[in-house]
C-alpha positions as a printed Julia matrix, in Angstrom:
400×3 Matrix{Float64}:
 -18.44   47.92   -56.38
 -15.69   46.87   -58.79
 -12.23   47.38   -57.4
 -10.11   49.6    -59.61
  -6.44   49.09   -60.38
  -4.03   50.82   -58.07
  -2.27   53.71   -59.78
   0.8    54.59   -57.78
   1.06   58.16   -59.08
  -2.46   58.93   -57.79
  -1.64   57.92   -54.22
  -0.21   60.87   -52.33
   1.24   58.69   -49.57
   3.02   56.37   -51.99
   4.25   59.31   -54.09
   5.79   61.04   -51.06
   7.45   57.82   -49.89
   8.82   57.0    -53.36
  10.23   60.5    -53.88
  11.85   60.48   -50.45
  13.46   57.1    -51.16
  14.59   58.27   -54.61
  16.26   61.4    -53.25
  17.9    59.48   -50.41
  19.31   56.9    -52.83
  20.69   59.58   -55.17
  22.29   61.5    -52.31
  23.81   58.4    -50.74
  25.01   56.9    -54.04
  26.86   60.08   -54.99
  28.89   59.85   -51.76
  30.19   56.32   -52.39
  33.91   56.62   -53.31
  35.01   54.76   -56.44
  38.43   54.15   -58.02
  39.46   56.16   -61.05
  38.94   53.35   -63.59
  35.3    53.05   -62.52
  34.56   56.74   -62.15
  36.88   59.29   -63.72
  35.12   62.22   -62.07
  33.96   64.02   -65.18
  30.91   61.89   -65.83
  27.96   61.3    -63.56
  28.37   58.79   -60.78
  27.67   55.25   -62.1
  25.5    54.42   -59.1
  23.28   57.44   -59.76
  22.7    56.22   -63.31
  21.78   52.75   -62.01
  19.31   54.19   -59.49
  17.6    56.3    -62.14
  17.33   53.38   -64.55
  15.71   51.17   -61.92
  13.21   53.82   -60.88
  12.3    54.51   -64.52
  11.78   50.78   -65.08
   9.54   50.39   -62.02
   7.51   53.54   -62.67
   4.61   51.89   -64.59
   4.07   49.16   -61.96
   0.53   48.9    -60.53
   0.65   45.54   -58.72
   0.74   45.78   -54.91
   3.14   42.83   -54.76
   5.61   44.34   -57.24
   5.37   47.77   -55.65
   6.08   46.35   -52.2
   9.05   44.35   -53.49
  10.44   47.42   -55.28
  10.15   49.66   -52.24
  11.66   46.97   -49.98
  14.57   46.51   -52.39
  15.06   50.28   -52.44
  15.39   50.46   -48.66
  17.81   47.52   -48.66
  19.99   49.25   -51.24
  19.83   52.45   -49.21
  21.34   50.51   -46.31
  23.92   48.95   -48.64
  24.98   52.31   -50.05
  25.13   53.88   -46.61
  27.53   51.2    -45.41
  29.38   51.25   -48.73
  30.67   54.77   -48.1
  33.36   53.13   -45.97
  36.07   51.86   -48.32
  37.05   49.08   -45.88
  33.56   47.64   -45.53
  32.43   44.46   -47.34
  29.52   46.41   -48.82
  31.98   48.68   -50.64
  33.77   45.64   -52.09
  30.44   44.24   -53.24
  29.59   47.54   -54.98
  32.95   47.56   -56.8
  32.51   43.94   -57.87
  29.06   44.7    -59.28
  30.3    47.74   -61.23
  33.22   45.76   -62.73
  30.86   42.99   -63.81
  28.48   45.55   -65.27
  31.24   47.24   -67.29
  32.51   43.88   -68.57
  29.03   42.9    -69.76
  28.58   46.27   -71.44
  31.91   45.97   -73.27
  31.04   42.49   -74.53
  27.68   43.76   -75.77
  29.36   46.59   -77.66
  31.76   44.16   -79.32
  28.99   41.82   -80.41
  26.65   44.58   -81.56
  26.82   45.46   -85.28
  28.46   48.69   -86.29
  26.03   51.48   -87.19
  28.62   53.58   -88.99
  27.12   54.84   -92.22
  28.85   53.77   -95.43
  30.07   56.41   -97.89
  27.32   58.28   -99.69
  28.35   56.74  -102.99
  27.61   53.26  -101.58
  24.38   54.1    -99.76
  21.21   52.59  -101.16
  19.08   55.73  -101.13
  15.54   55.28  -102.33
  14.68   57.59  -105.23
  11.74   59.98  -104.88
   8.37   58.63  -105.92
   7.84   61.42  -108.46
  10.27   63.57  -110.41
   9.58   67.01  -111.82
  10.12   66.86  -115.58
   8.78   70.25  -116.68
  11.02   73.16  -117.67
  11.13   76.31  -115.49
   8.8    78.31  -117.76
   6.41   75.44  -118.53
   3.36   74.19  -116.6
   4.35   71.94  -113.71
   4.43   68.25  -114.56
   5.5    65.21  -112.53
   6.22   61.65  -113.6
   6.94   58.51  -111.54
  10.67   57.99  -111.02
  10.91   54.18  -111.27
   7.37   52.97  -110.67
   5.48   50.95  -111.63
   8.11   48.25  -111.17
   8.09   45.18  -113.42
   7.06   41.83  -112.02
  10.68   40.63  -112.0
  11.75   43.44  -109.62
   9.93   42.24  -106.5
   8.92   39.05  -104.72
   5.3    38.08  -104.18
   2.15   39.74  -105.43
   1.97   43.32  -106.57
   0.64   45.62  -103.85
  -1.17   48.62  -105.26
  -0.37   51.82  -103.3
  -3.15   53.63  -101.48
  -3.8    57.31  -102.1
  -4.4    59.88   -99.4
  -5.51   63.5    -99.36
  -5.37   66.25   -96.78
  -7.89   69.02   -96.19
  -5.53   71.33   -98.12
  -5.92   69.13  -101.25
  -2.44   67.66  -100.89
  -2.34   64.21  -102.51
   0.15   61.56  -101.44
   0.7    57.81  -101.71
   0.91   55.27   -98.9
   3.15   52.37   -99.88
   3.72   50.57   -96.58
   2.46   50.32   -93.01
   3.06   51.9    -90.6
   3.53   55.25   -92.27
   7.17   56.41   -91.82
   7.72   59.33   -89.48
   9.78   61.17   -92.08
   6.85   60.95   -94.48
   4.43   62.23   -91.84
   6.73   65.16   -91.06
   6.99   66.04   -94.76
   3.19   66.13   -95.11
   2.88   68.18   -91.93
   5.5    70.65   -93.16
   3.78   71.17   -96.52
   0.44   71.62   -94.76
   1.95   74.16   -92.36
   3.47   76.19   -95.22
   0.15   76.29   -97.08
  -1.85   77.3    -94.01
   0.67   79.98   -93.09
   0.44   81.47   -96.59
  -3.37   81.5    -96.45
  -3.37   83.18   -93.03
  -0.88   85.79   -94.24
  -3.0    86.54   -97.31
  -6.12   86.97   -95.18
  -4.26   89.25   -92.78
  -3.04   91.45   -95.61
  -6.52   91.65   -97.14
  -8.43   92.25   -93.91
  -5.96   94.28   -91.84
  -2.96   95.6    -93.74
  -4.82   97.14   -96.68
  -7.28   99.15   -94.51
  -4.36  100.31   -92.38
  -2.47  101.33   -95.51
  -5.42  103.47   -96.57
  -5.42  105.18   -93.19
  -1.67  105.8    -93.44
  -2.07  107.37   -96.89
  -4.91  109.53   -95.65
  -2.81  110.67   -92.7
   0.14  111.58   -94.94
  -2.17  113.56   -97.22
  -3.58  115.48   -94.26
  -0.08  116.28   -93.0
   0.96  117.48   -96.46
  -2.07  119.74   -96.6
  -1.2   121.25   -93.21
   2.4   121.8    -94.31
   1.21  123.64   -97.4
  -1.15  125.75   -95.34
   1.66  126.71   -92.96
   3.98  127.63   -95.81
   6.29  124.61   -95.75
   5.59  123.48   -99.28
   9.22  122.52   -99.89
   8.88  119.72   -97.3
   5.92  118.11   -99.03
   6.83  114.94  -100.88
   4.98  115.04  -104.19
   4.96  111.37  -105.02
   2.41  109.48  -107.06
  -0.05  106.74  -106.18
   2.6   104.07  -106.85
   4.51  105.29  -103.78
   1.5   104.93  -101.49
   1.14  102.43   -98.69
  -1.97  101.04  -100.34
  -0.07  100.13  -103.51
   2.6    98.4   -101.42
  -0.1    96.38   -99.68
  -1.6    95.58  -103.08
   1.76   94.27  -104.3
   2.08   92.19  -101.13
  -1.34   90.69  -101.7
  -0.48   89.93  -105.33
   2.77   88.24  -104.3
   1.02   86.03  -101.74
  -1.7    85.22  -104.24
   0.92   84.16  -106.77
   2.67   82.06  -104.12
  -0.56   80.26  -103.26
  -1.3    79.75  -106.94
   2.15   78.21  -107.39
   1.54   75.82  -104.49
  -1.89   74.92  -105.87
  -0.52   74.24  -109.35
   2.21   72.06  -107.87
  -0.29   70.07  -105.81
  -2.56   69.68  -108.83
   0.33   68.34  -110.92
   1.25   65.9   -108.15
  -2.37   64.75  -107.87
  -2.42   64.01  -111.61
   0.81   62.03  -111.29
  -0.59   60.09  -108.32
  -3.76   59.27  -110.23
  -1.76   58.13  -113.25
   0.51   55.93  -111.12
  -2.39   54.27  -109.3
  -4.1    53.58  -112.62
  -0.97   51.91  -114.0
  -0.48   49.85  -110.83
  -4.1    48.66  -110.89
  -3.86   47.69  -114.55
  -0.65   45.72  -113.99
  -2.04   44.0   -110.89
  -5.16   42.97  -112.79
  -3.12   41.7   -115.72
  -0.72   39.71  -113.51
  -3.58   38.17  -111.58
  -5.33   37.2   -114.79
  -2.23   35.67  -116.38
  -1.28   33.79  -113.21
   2.4    34.67  -113.34
   4.73   32.72  -111.07
   6.56   34.32  -108.11
   9.94   35.86  -108.89
  13.12   34.38  -107.49
  14.58   36.65  -104.76
  18.0    36.8   -106.42
  16.5    37.74  -109.78
  14.31   40.38  -108.14
  17.34   41.81  -106.37
  19.38   42.0   -109.55
  16.53   43.56  -111.53
  15.89   46.19  -108.86
  19.6    47.02  -108.64
  19.69   47.49  -112.41
  16.69   49.83  -112.34
  18.17   51.87  -109.49
  21.55   52.08  -111.22
  19.98   53.38  -114.41
  17.98   55.93  -112.44
  21.06   57.16  -110.57
  23.01   57.52  -113.8
  20.15   59.48  -115.32
  19.94   61.74  -112.27
  23.7    62.31  -112.29
  23.52   63.37  -115.93
  20.66   65.76  -115.16
  22.59   67.24  -112.23
  25.57   67.94  -114.47
  23.46   69.75  -117.05
  21.24   71.51  -114.51
  21.68   75.23  -113.93
  22.25   75.64  -110.18
  22.63   79.42  -110.21
  20.46   81.39  -107.81
  17.33   82.92  -109.3
  15.72   85.79  -107.45
  11.95   85.1   -107.35
  11.25   88.84  -107.43
  13.08   89.08  -110.76
  11.24   86.22  -112.43
   9.42   86.98  -115.66
   6.05   86.02  -114.23
   6.32   88.32  -111.22
   7.84   91.23  -113.15
   5.02   91.05  -115.7
   2.37   90.93  -112.99
   3.9    93.81  -111.04
   4.13   95.91  -114.22
   0.51   95.14  -115.02
  -0.54   96.22  -111.52
   1.44   99.45  -111.86
  -0.2   100.25  -115.19
  -3.67   99.57  -113.84
  -2.98  101.58  -110.71
  -1.56  104.54  -112.63
  -4.43  104.43  -115.1
  -7.04  104.33  -112.35
  -5.52  106.59  -109.68
  -2.67  108.33  -111.44
  -2.34  111.61  -113.34
  -2.1   112.54  -117.01
  -1.15  115.63  -119.03
  -3.78  117.73  -120.84
  -3.37  119.79  -124.04
  -1.94  122.8   -122.19
   0.8   120.7   -120.59
  -0.63  120.84  -117.09
  -0.91  117.71  -114.96
  -4.54  116.77  -114.46
  -5.5   114.37  -111.7
  -7.7   111.35  -112.19
 -10.38  113.06  -110.11
 -10.56  116.09  -112.4
 -10.62  113.93  -115.52
 -13.65  112.14  -114.12
 -15.3   115.39  -113.0
 -15.33  114.38  -109.36
 -13.66  117.49  -107.92
 -16.1   120.28  -107.13
 -13.57  123.1   -106.79
  -9.84  123.6   -107.0
  -9.47  123.78  -103.22
 -12.2   121.38  -102.13
 -12.26  117.71  -101.36
 -14.05  115.28  -103.57
 -17.71  114.54  -103.29
 -19.05  111.17  -102.35
 -18.62  108.5   -104.97
 -20.73  105.54  -104.03
 -19.84  103.39  -107.03
 -16.08  103.36  -106.4
 -14.9   103.93  -102.85
 -11.24  103.38  -103.68
 -11.43  105.93  -106.49
 -12.97  108.42  -104.08
 -10.28  107.77  -101.5
  -7.31  108.2   -103.84
  -8.89  111.19  -105.53
  -9.11  112.85  -102.13
  -5.45  112.1   -101.55
  -4.53  113.52  -104.95
  -6.42  116.73  -104.16
  -4.77  117.03  -100.74
  -1.31  116.47  -102.21
  -1.9   119.41  -104.57
  -2.7   121.58  -101.59
  -6.41  121.79  -102.38
């Protein structure tokens, strides 16, 4: 039988012993008195931090030899810390000497380490986006590459053609380097989450909210009929089909459908831009390989790239100055207002009321000859269930 590697976390005896030693070291280390310049009192005890760092470093060990040495060193330090609680003991002096040496080494490392303070935003070399939206607000969405494809004089070495990628939600993107940056992965995940959430919301409205809205409208119509029968006609709200719950659910569904269509159009435009960019990169790579162009000097490539980025930033700054940054309510956009008005007209034409020659209001049900009597509900209409439903509501609202 092949002997397996020892996994310390799977051994109950070792786990109990290690936890007991860890707790004893933390408790003993916190009781070691230190001068103010080594421990001001507000922060955690320096010895506790050292103990935790050592245990975290030794956690993945699986060798019996290393585990035994680590546990033995832990018990020795437990003895050292126990004796170090006495300020007059040599162990306490040894602890202070070690902490001073540790602080001195840390200070030297901080002085030698480079400063990570960010430069001003005006001097930061921010990479431009791969694609820029160039279409006007009321035009079909269109994207174009910001600075790519770069000329041969803007980089060193051979041209590397980007690789395309697609998600299950038909989101196209470009991989330029390996490994894929985390920021890029989060951006793709966020777009995917937004699309999936919109689809789930649309399905919920279609499958759950709209049937519930029909039941709510039917309930209101029944209550209005009972109020009329009891003589409380002044409390009956005589509103039209546009004030029904079903019409509200229909508007919600139309809004979500328009939102998904907007996302789909945006992704389609991006996919076209990606395809165009890859085609240009492949053509340039083939041409450069065929011509046998020489490698670019690093200084020349740097200067050329800086020139391209400077021109792009100037162009973007000009666009930002001329751009209208005022807030636009999406519910007041021309596209949504036109669609909502079209839905209202269709709804009123299908389920609403009209005026006959005598000036009386005639319901949609009577115009279609669906109502049997003035005070009766509608008969069954197999061809149009929604028409039957709203015709019943119209009859109930009239007190029929």
